[in-house]
Coordinates of C-alpha atoms and ligand atoms in Angstrom, one line a residue:
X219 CA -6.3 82.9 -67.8
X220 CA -4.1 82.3 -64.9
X221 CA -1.7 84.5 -63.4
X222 CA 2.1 84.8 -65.1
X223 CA 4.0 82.5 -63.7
X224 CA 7.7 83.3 -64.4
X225 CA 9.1 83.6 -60.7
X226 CA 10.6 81.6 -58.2
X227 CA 7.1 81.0 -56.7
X228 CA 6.0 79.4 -60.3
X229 CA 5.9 75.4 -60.9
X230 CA 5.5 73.4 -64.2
X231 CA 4.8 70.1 -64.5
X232 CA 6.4 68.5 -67.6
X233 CA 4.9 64.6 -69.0
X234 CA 7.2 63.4 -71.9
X235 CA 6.2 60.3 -74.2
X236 CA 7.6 58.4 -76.6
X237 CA 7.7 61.6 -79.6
X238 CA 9.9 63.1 -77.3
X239 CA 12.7 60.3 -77.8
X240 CA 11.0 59.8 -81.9
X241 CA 13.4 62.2 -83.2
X242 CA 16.4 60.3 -81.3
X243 CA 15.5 57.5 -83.4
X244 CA 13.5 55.3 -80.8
X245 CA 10.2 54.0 -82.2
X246 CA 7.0 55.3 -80.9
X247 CA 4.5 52.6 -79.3
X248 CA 1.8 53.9 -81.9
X249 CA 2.7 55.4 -84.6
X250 CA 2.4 54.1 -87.9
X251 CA 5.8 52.1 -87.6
X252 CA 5.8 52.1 -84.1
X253 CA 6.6 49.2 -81.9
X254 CA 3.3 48.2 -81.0
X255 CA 2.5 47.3 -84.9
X256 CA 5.0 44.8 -85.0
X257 CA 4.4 43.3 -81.6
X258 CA 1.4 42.6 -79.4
X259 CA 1.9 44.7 -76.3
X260 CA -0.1 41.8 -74.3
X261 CA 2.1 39.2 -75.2
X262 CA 5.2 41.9 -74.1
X263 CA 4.4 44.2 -71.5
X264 CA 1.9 42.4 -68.8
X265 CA 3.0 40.4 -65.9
X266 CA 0.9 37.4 -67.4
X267 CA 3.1 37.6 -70.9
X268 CA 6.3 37.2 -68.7
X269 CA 4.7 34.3 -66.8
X270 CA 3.8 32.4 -70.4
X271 CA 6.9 33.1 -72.4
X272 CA 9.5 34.9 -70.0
X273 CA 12.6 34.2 -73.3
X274 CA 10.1 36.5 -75.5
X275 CA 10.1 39.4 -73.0
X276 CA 13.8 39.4 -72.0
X277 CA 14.4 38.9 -76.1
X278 CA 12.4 42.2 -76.2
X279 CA 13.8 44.5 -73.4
X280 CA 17.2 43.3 -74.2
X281 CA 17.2 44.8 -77.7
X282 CA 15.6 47.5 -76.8
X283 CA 18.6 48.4 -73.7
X284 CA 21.3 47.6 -76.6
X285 CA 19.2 50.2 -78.9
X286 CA 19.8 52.7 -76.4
X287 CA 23.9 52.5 -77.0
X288 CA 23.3 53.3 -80.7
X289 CA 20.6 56.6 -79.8
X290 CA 21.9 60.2 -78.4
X291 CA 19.4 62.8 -76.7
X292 CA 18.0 64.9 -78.9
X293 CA 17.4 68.8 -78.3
X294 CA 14.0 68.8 -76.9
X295 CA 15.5 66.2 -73.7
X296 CA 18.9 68.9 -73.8
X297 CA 16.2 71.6 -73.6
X298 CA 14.0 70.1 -71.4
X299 CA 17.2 69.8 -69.1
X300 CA 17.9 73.6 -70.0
X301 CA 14.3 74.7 -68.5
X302 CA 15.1 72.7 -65.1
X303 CA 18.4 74.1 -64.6
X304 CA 17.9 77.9 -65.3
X305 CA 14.1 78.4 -64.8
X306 CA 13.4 80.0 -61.2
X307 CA 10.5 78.6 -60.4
X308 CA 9.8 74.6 -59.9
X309 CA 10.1 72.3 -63.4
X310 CA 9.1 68.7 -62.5
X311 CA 10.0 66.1 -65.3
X312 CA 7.8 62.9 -65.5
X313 CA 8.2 60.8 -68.5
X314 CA 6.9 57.4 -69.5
X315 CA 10.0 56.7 -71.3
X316 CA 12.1 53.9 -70.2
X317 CA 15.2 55.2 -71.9
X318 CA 17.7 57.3 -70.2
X319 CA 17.8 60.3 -73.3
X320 CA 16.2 62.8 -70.4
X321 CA 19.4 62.0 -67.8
X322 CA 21.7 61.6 -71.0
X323 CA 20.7 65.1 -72.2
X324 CA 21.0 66.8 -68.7
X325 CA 18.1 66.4 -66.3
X326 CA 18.9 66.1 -63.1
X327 CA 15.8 65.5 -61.9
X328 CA 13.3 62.6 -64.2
X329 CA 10.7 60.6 -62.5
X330 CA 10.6 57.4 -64.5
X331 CA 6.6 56.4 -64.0
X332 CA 7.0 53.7 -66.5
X333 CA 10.5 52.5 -64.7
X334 CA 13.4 52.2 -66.8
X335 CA 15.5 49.9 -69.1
X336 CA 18.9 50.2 -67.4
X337 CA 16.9 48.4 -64.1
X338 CA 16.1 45.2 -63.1
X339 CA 13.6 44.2 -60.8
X340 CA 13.8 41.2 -58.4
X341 CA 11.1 38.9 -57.8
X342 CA 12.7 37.2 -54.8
X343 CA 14.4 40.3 -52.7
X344 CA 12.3 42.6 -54.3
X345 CA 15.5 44.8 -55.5
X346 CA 15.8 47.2 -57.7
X347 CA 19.5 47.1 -59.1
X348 CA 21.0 48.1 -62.7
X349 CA 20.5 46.0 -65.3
X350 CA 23.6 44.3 -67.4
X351 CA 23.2 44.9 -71.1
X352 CA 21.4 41.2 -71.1
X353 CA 19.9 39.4 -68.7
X354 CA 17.4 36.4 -68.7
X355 CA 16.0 33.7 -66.7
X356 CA 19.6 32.4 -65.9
X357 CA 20.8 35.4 -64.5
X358 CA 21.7 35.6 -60.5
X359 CA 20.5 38.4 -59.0
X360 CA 23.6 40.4 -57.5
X361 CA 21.6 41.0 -54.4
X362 CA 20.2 37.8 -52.7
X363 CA 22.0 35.7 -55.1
X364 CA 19.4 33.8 -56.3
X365 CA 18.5 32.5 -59.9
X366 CA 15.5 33.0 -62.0
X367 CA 13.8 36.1 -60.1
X368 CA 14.7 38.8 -62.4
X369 CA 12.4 41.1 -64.6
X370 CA 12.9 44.0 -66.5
X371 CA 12.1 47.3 -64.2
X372 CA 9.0 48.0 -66.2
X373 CA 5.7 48.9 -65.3
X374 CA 3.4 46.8 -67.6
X375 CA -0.2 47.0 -68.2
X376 CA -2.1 45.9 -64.9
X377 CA 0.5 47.5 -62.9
X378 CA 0.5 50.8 -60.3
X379 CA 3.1 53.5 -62.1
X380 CA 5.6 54.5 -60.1
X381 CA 6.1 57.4 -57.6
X382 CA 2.2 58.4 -58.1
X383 CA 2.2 60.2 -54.6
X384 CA 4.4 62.6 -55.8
X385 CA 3.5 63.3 -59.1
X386 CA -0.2 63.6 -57.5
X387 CA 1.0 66.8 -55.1
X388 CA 3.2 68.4 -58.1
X389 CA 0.2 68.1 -60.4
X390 CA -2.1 69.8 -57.4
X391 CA 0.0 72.3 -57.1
X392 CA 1.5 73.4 -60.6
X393 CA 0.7 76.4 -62.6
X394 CA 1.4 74.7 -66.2
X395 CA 1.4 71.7 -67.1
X396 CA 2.9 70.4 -70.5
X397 CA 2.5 67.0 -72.4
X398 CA 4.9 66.6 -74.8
X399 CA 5.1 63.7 -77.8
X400 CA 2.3 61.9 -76.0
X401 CA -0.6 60.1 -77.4
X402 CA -2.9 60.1 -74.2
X403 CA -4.4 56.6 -74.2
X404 CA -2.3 55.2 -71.4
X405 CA -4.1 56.1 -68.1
X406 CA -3.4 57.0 -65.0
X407 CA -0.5 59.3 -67.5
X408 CA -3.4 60.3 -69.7
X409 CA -5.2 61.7 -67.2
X410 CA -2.5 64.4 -65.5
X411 CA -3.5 67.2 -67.4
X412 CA -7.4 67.0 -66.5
X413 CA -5.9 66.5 -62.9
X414 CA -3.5 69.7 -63.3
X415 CA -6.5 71.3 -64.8
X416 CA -8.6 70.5 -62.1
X417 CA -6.3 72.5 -59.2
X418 CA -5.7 75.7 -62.0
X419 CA -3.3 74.7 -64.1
X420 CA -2.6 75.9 -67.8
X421 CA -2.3 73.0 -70.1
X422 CA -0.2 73.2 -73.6
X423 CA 0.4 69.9 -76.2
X424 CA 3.8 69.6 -78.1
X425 CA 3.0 66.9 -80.1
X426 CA 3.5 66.5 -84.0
X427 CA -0.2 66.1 -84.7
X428 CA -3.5 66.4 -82.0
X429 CA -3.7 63.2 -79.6
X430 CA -6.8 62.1 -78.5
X431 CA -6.5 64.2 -75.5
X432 CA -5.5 67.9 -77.9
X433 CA -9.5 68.8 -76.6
X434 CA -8.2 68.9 -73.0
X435 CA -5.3 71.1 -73.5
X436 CA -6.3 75.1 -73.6
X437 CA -3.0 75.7 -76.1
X438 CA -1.5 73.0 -78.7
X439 CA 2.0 73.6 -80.5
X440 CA 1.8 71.2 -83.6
X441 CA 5.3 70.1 -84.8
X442 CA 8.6 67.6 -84.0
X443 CA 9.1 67.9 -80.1
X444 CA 12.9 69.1 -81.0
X445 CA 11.7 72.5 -82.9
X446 CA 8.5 73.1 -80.8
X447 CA 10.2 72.5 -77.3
X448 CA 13.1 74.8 -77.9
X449 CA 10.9 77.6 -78.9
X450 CA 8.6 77.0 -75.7
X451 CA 12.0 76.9 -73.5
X452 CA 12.8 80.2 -75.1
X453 CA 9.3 81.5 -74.2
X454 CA 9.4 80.9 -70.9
X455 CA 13.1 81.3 -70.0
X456 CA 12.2 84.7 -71.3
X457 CA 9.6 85.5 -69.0
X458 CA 6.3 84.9 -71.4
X459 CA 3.8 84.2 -69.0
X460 CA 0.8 81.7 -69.7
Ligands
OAD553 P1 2.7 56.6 -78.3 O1 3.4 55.9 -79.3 O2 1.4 56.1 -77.9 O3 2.5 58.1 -78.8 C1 3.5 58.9 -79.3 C2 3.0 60.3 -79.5 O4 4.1 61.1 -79.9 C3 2.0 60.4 -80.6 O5 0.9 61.2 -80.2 C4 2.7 61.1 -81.8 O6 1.9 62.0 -82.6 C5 3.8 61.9 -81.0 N1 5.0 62.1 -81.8 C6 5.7 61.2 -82.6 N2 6.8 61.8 -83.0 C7 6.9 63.0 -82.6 C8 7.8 64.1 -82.7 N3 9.0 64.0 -83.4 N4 7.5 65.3 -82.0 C9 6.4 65.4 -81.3 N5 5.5 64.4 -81.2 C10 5.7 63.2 -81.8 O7 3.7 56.8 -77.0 P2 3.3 57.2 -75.5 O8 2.2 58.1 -75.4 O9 4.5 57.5 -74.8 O10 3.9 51.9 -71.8 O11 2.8 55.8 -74.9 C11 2.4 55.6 -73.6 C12 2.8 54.3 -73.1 O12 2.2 53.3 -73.9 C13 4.2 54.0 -73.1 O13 4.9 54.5 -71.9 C14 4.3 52.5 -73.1 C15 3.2 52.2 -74.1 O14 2.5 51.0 -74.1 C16 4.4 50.7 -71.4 O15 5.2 50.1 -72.1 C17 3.9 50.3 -70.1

């Protein structure tokens, strides 16, 4: 068992998924009405989709950004954002949500792997800019004025996350790691906690039933992210160690 971490010198590495947003009312990817049942995520979310249909994928991403206006953060982001702010020690938020429910509910601090739905990525200056509520092939980017370069800021399937240095040295060097509302099928994501493990880490699961990857974890705590996540964020604000 490692040692309690509950001082300034401790650091926790939280990975949110799409169950941490469920209870928001965003659709999962793979749940049994989730998002990938009704669409094929290779004819959304790869570079090669976008080449083929480009109108398909802006169609997509755009309802999903004007979703976002109708959804509010739900208690496990505004406790999430509670752990960061009065914990002593080091919390380090990396989701692979492209909402914004984490910074909506208080976090200061997110790492977007997956990028985000508010951005837009530029094919010609290579820009990263915010994205207008809509945007398609007709759209100048803001930047270098041109037409016709603009993508959403996502990181599809064939593509290197984002910000992997850094989530590499706070996964060597935390002291718990948590996965919250994640099914563990998407690598180089699925693979944190075995890396965490790897350099010492404690591992514990929030999710509403055991991913694929519950055999990895030492602890699991069953149940919707916004009941099981408070009561964690009470543990350790209250100096449980792990
Ligand atoms: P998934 O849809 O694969 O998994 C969602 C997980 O959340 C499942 O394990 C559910 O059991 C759990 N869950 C659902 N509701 C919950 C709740 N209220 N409380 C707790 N847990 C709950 O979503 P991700 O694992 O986030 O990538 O998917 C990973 C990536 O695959 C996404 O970032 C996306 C997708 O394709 C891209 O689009 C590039």
């Amino acid at each position: 068992m490692p040692a309690p971490i509950n001082d300034a010198s401790a650091r926790i590495v939280i990975l949110t998924g799409a169950g941490a947003s469920a209870e928001s009312g965003l659709q999962t990817f793979r749940d049994s009405d989730g998002l990938w049942e009704g669409h094929d995520p290779m004819e959304i979310a790869t570079p090669e989709a976008f080449a083929r249909n480009p109108q398909r994928v802006y169609r997509f991403y755009n309802a999903r950004r004007a979703q976002l206006e109708q959804v509010q953060p739900n208690s496990a982001h505004r406790e999430i954002a509670r752990l960061q702010d009065a914990y002593p020690g080091d919390v380090f938020l990396v989701t692979q949500n492209v909402d914004n429910l984490h910074e909506r509910g208080g976090s200061a601090q997110v790492c977007h792997m997956h990028g985000e739905l508010g951005r837009m990525l530029c094919l010609n200056c290579c820009a990263r800019l915010p994205a207008p509520q809509a945007f398609d092939a007709q759209t100048v980017c803001p930047k270098c004025m041109a037409p016709g370069g603009l993508r959403p800021d996502i990181v599809w399937f064939g593509e290197v996350p984002y910000n992997m240095p850094s989530i590499g040295s706070k996964l060597a060097a935390c002291d718990l790691f948590i996965a919250i509302g994640t099914s563990g099928v998407v690598y180089p994501a699925a693979g944190f906690v075995q890396e965490a493990r790897a350099h010492g880490a404690y591992a514990i699961e929030v999710n509403k039933a055991h991913s694929d990857l519950a055999p990895a974890f030492h602890e699991h705590r069953v149940g919707n992210a916004t009941e099981q996540v408070a009561l964690l964020v009470e543990e350790l604000l209250s100096g449980a160690s792990f």
